[in-house]
PDB file of C-alpha atoms in Angstrom:
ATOM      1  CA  UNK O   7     162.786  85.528 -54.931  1.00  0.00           C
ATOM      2  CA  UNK O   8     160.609  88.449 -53.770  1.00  0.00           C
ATOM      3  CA  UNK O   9     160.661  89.124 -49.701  1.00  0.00           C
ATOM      4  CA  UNK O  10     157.367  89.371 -47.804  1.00  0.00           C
ATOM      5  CA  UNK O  11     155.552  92.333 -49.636  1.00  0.00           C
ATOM      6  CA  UNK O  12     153.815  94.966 -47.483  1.00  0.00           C
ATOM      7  CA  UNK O  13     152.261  97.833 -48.208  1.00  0.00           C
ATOM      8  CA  UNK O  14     151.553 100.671 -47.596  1.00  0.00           C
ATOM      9  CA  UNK O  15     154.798 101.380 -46.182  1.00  0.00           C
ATOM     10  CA  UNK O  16     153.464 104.212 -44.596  1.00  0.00           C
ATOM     11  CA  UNK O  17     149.787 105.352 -43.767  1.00  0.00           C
ATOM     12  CA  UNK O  18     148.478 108.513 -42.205  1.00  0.00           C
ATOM     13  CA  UNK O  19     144.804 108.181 -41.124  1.00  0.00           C
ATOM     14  CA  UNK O  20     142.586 110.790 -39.070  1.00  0.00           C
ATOM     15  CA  UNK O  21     141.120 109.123 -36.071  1.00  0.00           C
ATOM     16  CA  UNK O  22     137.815 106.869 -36.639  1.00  0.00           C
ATOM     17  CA  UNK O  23     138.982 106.587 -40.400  1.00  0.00           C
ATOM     18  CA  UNK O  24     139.991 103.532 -41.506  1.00  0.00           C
ATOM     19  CA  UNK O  25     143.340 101.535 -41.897  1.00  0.00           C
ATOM     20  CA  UNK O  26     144.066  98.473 -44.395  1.00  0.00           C
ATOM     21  CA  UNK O  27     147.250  97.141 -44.878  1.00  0.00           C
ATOM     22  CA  UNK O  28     148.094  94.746 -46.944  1.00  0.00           C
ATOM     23  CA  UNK O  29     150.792  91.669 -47.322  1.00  0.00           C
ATOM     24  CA  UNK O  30     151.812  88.883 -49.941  1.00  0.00           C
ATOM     25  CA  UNK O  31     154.216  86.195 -48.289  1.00  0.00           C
ATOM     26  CA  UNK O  32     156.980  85.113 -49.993  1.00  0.00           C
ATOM     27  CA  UNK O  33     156.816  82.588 -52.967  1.00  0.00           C
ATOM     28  CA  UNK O  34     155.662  79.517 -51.598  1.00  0.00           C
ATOM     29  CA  UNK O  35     154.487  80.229 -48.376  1.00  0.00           C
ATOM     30  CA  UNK O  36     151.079  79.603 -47.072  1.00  0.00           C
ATOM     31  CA  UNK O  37     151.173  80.741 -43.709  1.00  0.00           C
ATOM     32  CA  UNK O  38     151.273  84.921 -42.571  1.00  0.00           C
ATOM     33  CA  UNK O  39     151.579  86.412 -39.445  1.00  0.00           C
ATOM     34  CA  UNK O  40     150.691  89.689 -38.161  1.00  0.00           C
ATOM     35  CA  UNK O  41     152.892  91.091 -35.462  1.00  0.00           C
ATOM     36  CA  UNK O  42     151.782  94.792 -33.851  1.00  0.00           C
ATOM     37  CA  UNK O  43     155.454  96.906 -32.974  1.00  0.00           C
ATOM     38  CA  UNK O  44     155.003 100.223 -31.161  1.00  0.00           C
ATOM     39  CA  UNK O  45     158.090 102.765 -30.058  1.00  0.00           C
ATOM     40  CA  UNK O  46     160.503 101.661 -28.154  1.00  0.00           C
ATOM     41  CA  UNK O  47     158.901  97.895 -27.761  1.00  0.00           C
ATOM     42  CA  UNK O  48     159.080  94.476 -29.102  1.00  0.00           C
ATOM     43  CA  UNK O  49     156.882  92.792 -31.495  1.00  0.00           C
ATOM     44  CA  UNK O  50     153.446  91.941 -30.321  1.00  0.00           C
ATOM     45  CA  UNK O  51     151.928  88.874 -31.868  1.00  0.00           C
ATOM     46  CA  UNK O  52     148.348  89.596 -33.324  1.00  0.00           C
ATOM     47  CA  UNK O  53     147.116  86.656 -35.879  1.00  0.00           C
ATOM     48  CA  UNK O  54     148.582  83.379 -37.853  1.00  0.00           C
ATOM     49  CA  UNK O  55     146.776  82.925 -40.851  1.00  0.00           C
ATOM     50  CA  UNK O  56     146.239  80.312 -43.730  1.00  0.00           C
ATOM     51  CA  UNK O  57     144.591  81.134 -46.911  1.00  0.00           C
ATOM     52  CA  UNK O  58     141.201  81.632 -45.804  1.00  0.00           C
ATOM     53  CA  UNK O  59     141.396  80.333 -42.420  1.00  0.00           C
ATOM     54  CA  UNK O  60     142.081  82.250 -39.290  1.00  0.00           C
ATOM     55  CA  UNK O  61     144.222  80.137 -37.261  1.00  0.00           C
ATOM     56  CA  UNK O  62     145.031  81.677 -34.416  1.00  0.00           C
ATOM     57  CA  UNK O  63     143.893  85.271 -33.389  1.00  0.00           C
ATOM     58  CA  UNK O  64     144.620  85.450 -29.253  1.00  0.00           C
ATOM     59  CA  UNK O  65     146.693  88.817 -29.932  1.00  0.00           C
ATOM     60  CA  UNK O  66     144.061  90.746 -32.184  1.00  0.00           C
ATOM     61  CA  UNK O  67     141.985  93.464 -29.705  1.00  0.00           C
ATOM     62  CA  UNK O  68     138.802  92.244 -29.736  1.00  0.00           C
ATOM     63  CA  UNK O  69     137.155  95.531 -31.149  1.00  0.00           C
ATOM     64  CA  UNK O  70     137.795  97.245 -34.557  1.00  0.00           C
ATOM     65  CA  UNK O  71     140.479  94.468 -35.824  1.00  0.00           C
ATOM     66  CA  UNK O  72     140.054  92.209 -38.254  1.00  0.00           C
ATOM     67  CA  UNK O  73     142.697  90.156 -40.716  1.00  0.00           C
ATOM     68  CA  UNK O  74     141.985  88.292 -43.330  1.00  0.00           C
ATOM     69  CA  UNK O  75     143.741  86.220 -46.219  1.00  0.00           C
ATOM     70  CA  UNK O  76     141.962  84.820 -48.978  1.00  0.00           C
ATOM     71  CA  UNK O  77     142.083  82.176 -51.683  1.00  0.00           C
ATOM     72  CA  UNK O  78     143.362  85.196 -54.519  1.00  0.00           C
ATOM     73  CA  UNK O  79     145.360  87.852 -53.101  1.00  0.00           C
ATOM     74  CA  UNK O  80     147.278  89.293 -50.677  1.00  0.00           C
ATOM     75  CA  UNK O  81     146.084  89.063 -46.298  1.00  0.00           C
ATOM     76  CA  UNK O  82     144.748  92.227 -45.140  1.00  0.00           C
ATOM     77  CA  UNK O  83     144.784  94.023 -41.899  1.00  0.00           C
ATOM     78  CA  UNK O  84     141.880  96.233 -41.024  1.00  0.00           C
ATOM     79  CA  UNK O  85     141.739  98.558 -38.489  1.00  0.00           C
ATOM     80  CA  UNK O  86     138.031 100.663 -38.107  1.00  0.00           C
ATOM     81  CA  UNK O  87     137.659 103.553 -36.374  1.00  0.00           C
ATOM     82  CA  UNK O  88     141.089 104.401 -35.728  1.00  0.00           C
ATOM     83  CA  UNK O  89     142.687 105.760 -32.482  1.00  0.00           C
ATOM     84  CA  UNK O  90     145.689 107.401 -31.581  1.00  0.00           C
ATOM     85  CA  UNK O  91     147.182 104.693 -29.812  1.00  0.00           C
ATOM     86  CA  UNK O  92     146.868 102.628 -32.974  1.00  0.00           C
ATOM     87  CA  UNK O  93     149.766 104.337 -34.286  1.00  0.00           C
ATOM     88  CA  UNK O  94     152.674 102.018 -34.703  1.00  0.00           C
ATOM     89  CA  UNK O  95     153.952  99.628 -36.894  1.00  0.00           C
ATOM     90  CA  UNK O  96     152.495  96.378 -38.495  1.00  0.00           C
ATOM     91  CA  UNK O  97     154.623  93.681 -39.489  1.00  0.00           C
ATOM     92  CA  UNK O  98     153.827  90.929 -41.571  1.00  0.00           C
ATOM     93  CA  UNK O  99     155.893  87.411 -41.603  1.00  0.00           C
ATOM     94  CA  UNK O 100     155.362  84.385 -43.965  1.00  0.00           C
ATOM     95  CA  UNK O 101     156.493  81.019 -43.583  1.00  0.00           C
ATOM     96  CA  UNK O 102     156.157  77.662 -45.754  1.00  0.00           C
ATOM     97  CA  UNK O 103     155.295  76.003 -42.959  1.00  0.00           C
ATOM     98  CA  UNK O 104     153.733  76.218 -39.526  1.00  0.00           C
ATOM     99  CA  UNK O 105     154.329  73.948 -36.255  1.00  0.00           C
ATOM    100  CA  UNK O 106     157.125  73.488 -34.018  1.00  0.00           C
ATOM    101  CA  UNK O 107     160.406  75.085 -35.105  1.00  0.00           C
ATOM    102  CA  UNK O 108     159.052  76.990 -37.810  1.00  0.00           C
ATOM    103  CA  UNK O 109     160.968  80.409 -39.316  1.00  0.00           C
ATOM    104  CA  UNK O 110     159.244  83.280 -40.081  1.00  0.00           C
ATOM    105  CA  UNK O 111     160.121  86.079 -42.359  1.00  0.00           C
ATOM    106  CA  UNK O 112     159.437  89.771 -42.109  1.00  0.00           C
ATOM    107  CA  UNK O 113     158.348  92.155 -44.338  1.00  0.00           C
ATOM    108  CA  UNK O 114     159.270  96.079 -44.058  1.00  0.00           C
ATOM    109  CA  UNK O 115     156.625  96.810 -42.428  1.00  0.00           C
ATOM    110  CA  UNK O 116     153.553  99.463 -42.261  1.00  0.00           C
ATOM    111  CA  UNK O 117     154.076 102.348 -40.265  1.00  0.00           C
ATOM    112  CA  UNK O 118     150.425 103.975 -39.083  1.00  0.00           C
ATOM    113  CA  UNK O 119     150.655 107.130 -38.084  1.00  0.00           C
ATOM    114  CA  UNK O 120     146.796 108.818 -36.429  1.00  0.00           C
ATOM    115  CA  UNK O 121     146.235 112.194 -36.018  1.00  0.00           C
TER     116      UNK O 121
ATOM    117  CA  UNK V  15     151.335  82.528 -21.450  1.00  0.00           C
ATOM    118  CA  UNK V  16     155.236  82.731 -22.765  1.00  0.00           C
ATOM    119  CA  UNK V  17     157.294  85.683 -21.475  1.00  0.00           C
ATOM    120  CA  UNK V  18     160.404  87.015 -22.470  1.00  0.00           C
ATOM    121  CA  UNK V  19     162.794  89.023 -20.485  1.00  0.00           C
ATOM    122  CA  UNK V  20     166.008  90.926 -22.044  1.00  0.00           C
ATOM    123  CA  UNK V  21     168.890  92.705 -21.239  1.00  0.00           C
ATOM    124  CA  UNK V  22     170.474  95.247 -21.448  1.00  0.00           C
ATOM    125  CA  UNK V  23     168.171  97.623 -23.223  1.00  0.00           C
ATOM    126  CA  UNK V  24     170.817  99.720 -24.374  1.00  0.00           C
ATOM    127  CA  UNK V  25     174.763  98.440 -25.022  1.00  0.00           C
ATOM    128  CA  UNK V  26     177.675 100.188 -26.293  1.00  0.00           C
ATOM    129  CA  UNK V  27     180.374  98.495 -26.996  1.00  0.00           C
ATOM    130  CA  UNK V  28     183.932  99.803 -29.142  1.00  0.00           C
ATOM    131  CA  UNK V  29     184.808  98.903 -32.542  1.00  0.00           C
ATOM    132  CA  UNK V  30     186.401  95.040 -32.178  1.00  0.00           C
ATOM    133  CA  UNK V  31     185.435  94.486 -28.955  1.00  0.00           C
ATOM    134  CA  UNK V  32     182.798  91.662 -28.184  1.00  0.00           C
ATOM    135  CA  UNK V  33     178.927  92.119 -27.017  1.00  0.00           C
ATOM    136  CA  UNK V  34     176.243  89.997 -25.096  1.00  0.00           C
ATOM    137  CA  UNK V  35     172.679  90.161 -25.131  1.00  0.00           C
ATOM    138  CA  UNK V  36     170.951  87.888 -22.929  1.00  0.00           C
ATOM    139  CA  UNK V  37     167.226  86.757 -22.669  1.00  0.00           C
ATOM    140  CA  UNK V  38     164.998  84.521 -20.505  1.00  0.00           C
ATOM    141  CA  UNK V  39     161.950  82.958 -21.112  1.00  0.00           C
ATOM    142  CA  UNK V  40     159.242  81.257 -18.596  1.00  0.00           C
ATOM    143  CA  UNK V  41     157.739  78.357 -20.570  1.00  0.00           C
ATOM    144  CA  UNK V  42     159.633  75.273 -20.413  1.00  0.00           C
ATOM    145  CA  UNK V  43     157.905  73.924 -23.156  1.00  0.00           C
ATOM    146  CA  UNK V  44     159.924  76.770 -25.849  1.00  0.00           C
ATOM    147  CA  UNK V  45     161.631  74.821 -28.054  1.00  0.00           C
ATOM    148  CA  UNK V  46     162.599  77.157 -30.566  1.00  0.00           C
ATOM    149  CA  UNK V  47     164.877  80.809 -30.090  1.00  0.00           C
ATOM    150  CA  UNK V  48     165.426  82.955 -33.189  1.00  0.00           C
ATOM    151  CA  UNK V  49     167.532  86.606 -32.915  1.00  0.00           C
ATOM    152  CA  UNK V  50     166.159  89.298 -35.189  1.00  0.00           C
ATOM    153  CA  UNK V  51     168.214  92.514 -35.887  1.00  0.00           C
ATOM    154  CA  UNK V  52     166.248  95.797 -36.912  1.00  0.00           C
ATOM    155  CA  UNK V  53     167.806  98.131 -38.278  1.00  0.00           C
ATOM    156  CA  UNK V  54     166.134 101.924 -38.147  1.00  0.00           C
ATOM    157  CA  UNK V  55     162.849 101.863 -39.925  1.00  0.00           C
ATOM    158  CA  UNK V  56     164.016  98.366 -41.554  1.00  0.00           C
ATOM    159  CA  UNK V  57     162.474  94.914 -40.956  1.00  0.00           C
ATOM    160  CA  UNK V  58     163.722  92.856 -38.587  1.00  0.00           C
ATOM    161  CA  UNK V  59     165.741  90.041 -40.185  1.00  0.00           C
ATOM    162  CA  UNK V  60     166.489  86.514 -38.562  1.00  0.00           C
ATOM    163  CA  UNK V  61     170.488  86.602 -38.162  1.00  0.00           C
ATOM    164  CA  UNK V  62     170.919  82.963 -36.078  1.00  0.00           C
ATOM    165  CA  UNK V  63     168.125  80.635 -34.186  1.00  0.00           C
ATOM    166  CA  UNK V  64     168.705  77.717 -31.872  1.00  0.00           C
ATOM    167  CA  UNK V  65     166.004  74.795 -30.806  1.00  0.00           C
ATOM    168  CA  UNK V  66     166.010  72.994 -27.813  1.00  0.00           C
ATOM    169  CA  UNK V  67     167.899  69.731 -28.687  1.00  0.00           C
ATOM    170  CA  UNK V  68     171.514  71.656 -29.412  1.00  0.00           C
ATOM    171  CA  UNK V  69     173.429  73.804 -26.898  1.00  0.00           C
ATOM    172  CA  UNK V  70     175.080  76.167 -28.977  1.00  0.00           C
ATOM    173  CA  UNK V  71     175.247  77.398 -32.614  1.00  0.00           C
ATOM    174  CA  UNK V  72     177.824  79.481 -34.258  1.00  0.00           C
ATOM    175  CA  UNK V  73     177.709  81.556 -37.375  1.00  0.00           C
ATOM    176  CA  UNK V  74     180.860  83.765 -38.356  1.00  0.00           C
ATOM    177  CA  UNK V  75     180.991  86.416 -35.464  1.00  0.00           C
ATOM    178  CA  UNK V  76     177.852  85.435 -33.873  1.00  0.00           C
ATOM    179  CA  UNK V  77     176.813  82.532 -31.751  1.00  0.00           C
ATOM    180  CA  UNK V  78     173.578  81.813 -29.615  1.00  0.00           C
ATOM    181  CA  UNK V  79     173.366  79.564 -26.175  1.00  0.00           C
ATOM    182  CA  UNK V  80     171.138  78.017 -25.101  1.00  0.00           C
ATOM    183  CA  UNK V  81     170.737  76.483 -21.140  1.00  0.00           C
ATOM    184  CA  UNK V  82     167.264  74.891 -21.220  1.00  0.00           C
ATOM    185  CA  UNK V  83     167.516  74.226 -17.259  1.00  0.00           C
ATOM    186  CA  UNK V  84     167.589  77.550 -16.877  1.00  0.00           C
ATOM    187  CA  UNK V  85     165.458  78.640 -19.397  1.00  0.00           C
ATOM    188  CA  UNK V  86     167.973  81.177 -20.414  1.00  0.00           C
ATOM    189  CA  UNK V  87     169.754  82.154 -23.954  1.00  0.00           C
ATOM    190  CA  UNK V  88     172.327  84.636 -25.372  1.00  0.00           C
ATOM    191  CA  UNK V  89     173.706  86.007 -28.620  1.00  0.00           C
ATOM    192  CA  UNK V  90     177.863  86.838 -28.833  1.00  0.00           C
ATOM    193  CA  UNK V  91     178.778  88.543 -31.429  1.00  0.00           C
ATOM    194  CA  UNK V  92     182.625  88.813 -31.512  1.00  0.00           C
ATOM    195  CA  UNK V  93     185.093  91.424 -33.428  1.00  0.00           C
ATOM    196  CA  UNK V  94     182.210  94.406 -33.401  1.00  0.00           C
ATOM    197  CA  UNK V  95     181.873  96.679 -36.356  1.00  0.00           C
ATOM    198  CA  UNK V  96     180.261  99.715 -37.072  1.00  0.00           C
ATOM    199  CA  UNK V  97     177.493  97.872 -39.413  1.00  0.00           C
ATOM    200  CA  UNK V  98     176.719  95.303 -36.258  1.00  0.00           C
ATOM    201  CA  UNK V  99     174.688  98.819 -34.689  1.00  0.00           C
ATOM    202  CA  UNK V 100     171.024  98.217 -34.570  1.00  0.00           C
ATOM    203  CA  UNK V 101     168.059  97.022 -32.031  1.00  0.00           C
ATOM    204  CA  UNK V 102     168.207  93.089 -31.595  1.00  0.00           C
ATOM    205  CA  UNK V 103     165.340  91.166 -30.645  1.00  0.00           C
ATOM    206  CA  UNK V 104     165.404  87.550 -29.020  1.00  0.00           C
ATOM    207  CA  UNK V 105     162.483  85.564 -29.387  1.00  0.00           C
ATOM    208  CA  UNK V 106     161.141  81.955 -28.137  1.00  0.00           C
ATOM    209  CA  UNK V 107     158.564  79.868 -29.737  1.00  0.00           C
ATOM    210  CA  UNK V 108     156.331  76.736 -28.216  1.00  0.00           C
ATOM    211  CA  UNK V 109     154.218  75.943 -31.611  1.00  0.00           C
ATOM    212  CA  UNK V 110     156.232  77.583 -34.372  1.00  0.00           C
ATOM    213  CA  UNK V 111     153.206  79.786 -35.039  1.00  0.00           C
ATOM    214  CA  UNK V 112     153.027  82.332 -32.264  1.00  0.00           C
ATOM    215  CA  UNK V 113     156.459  83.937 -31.097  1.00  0.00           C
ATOM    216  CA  UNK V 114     157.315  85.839 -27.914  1.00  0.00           C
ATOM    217  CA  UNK V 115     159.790  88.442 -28.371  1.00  0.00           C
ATOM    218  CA  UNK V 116     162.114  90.405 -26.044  1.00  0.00           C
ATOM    219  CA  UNK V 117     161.496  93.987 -25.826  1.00  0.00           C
ATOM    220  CA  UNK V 118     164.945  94.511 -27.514  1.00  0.00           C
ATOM    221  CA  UNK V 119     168.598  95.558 -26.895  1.00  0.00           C
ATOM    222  CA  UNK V 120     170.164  99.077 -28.984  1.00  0.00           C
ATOM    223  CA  UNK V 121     173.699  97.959 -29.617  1.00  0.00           C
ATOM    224  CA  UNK V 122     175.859 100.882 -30.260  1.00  0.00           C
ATOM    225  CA  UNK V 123     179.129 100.058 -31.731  1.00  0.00           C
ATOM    226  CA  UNK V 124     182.139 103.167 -31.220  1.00  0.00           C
ATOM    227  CA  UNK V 125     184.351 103.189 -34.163  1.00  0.00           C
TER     228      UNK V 125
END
């Protein structure tokens, strides 16, 4: 049973290019999560989605971010116009579930690097 | 919002001997505390959780607390080795969909 699939594993944009990264949960799991990591810190929650539904979104900067996950294929993160401090890495869980006491599962992770 | 406090940053411990990570949170409502361990460049990966209703879990050489009065929780893990090295990451959850997490501890362990 396949992990949560991310990729690319690593990106290197110039700054105002753009960034997508991409995730497919695990087997039979509906709900994704985007989580923001940058050196040296904890994971920063950014969106909970279900296919085509945004759920929740409070983390996502309100400029230049988007996420989506629709009905065929994997969720996507896009970042416009890049910035250095946009650099970091992007981590994408799955779950079967959501609600109270739910477990979520990482994937490796994309590391954006901006120059 | 939820906040999550955690200590130490950095531990080093020797080969066998036991370590302690501890973490508070601020919402009483949290009802749900996984531990993630990240290895270098590696995804962080759920090693023991805990929810609200049970005061401690064990798991081999690891075991998570858990006093909800004073919204505080912390990971043992017993009988180090070598492969336990690695950043470790507590978390707490009110909805299951949107987790808080600590801002991690880099557990050295001295062979």
């Amino acid at each position: 049973n396949a992990g949560v699939m991310q990729n690319p594993r690593h990106l290197v944009r110039r700054r105002g290019q753009e960034a997508r990264l991409r995730c497919s949960p695990m087997k039979g799991h509906s709900h994704v999560y985007w989580y923001r990591q940058l050196p040296e810190e904890g994971l920063k929650f950014m969106v909970y989605l279900q296919k085509e539904n945004i759920i929740d979104e409070s983390g996502m900067p309100k400029e230049r971010f988007s996420a989506e996950f629709p009905k065929e294929g994997p969720s996507i993160l896009r970042i416009q116009q890049v910035v250095r401090g946009d650099s970091a890495a992007y981590f994408c869980a799955s779950s079967p579930t959501g609600g109270s006491g739910n477990t979520i599962y990482f994937g490796e992770g994309s590391w954006l690097t901006v120059v | 919002g939820e906040n999550v406090e955690q200590h130490p940053s950095t531990l080093s411990v020797q080969e066998g001997d036991s370590a302690v990570i501890k973490c508070t949170y601020s919402d009483s409502a949290s009802n749900y505390f996984p531990w993630y361990k990240q290895e270098l460049g590696k995804r962080p990966q759920l090693i023991i959780d805990i929810r609200s209703n049970v005061g401690e879990k064990k798991d081999q050489r690891i075991a998570v607390t858990l006093n909800k009065t004073a919204k505080h929780f912390s990971l043992h893990i017993t009988e180090t080795q070598p492969e336990d090295s690695a950043v470790y990451f507590c978390a707490a959850s009110i909805t299951g969909n949107q987790f808080y997490f600590g801002t991690g501890t880099s557990l050295t362990v001295i062979p």
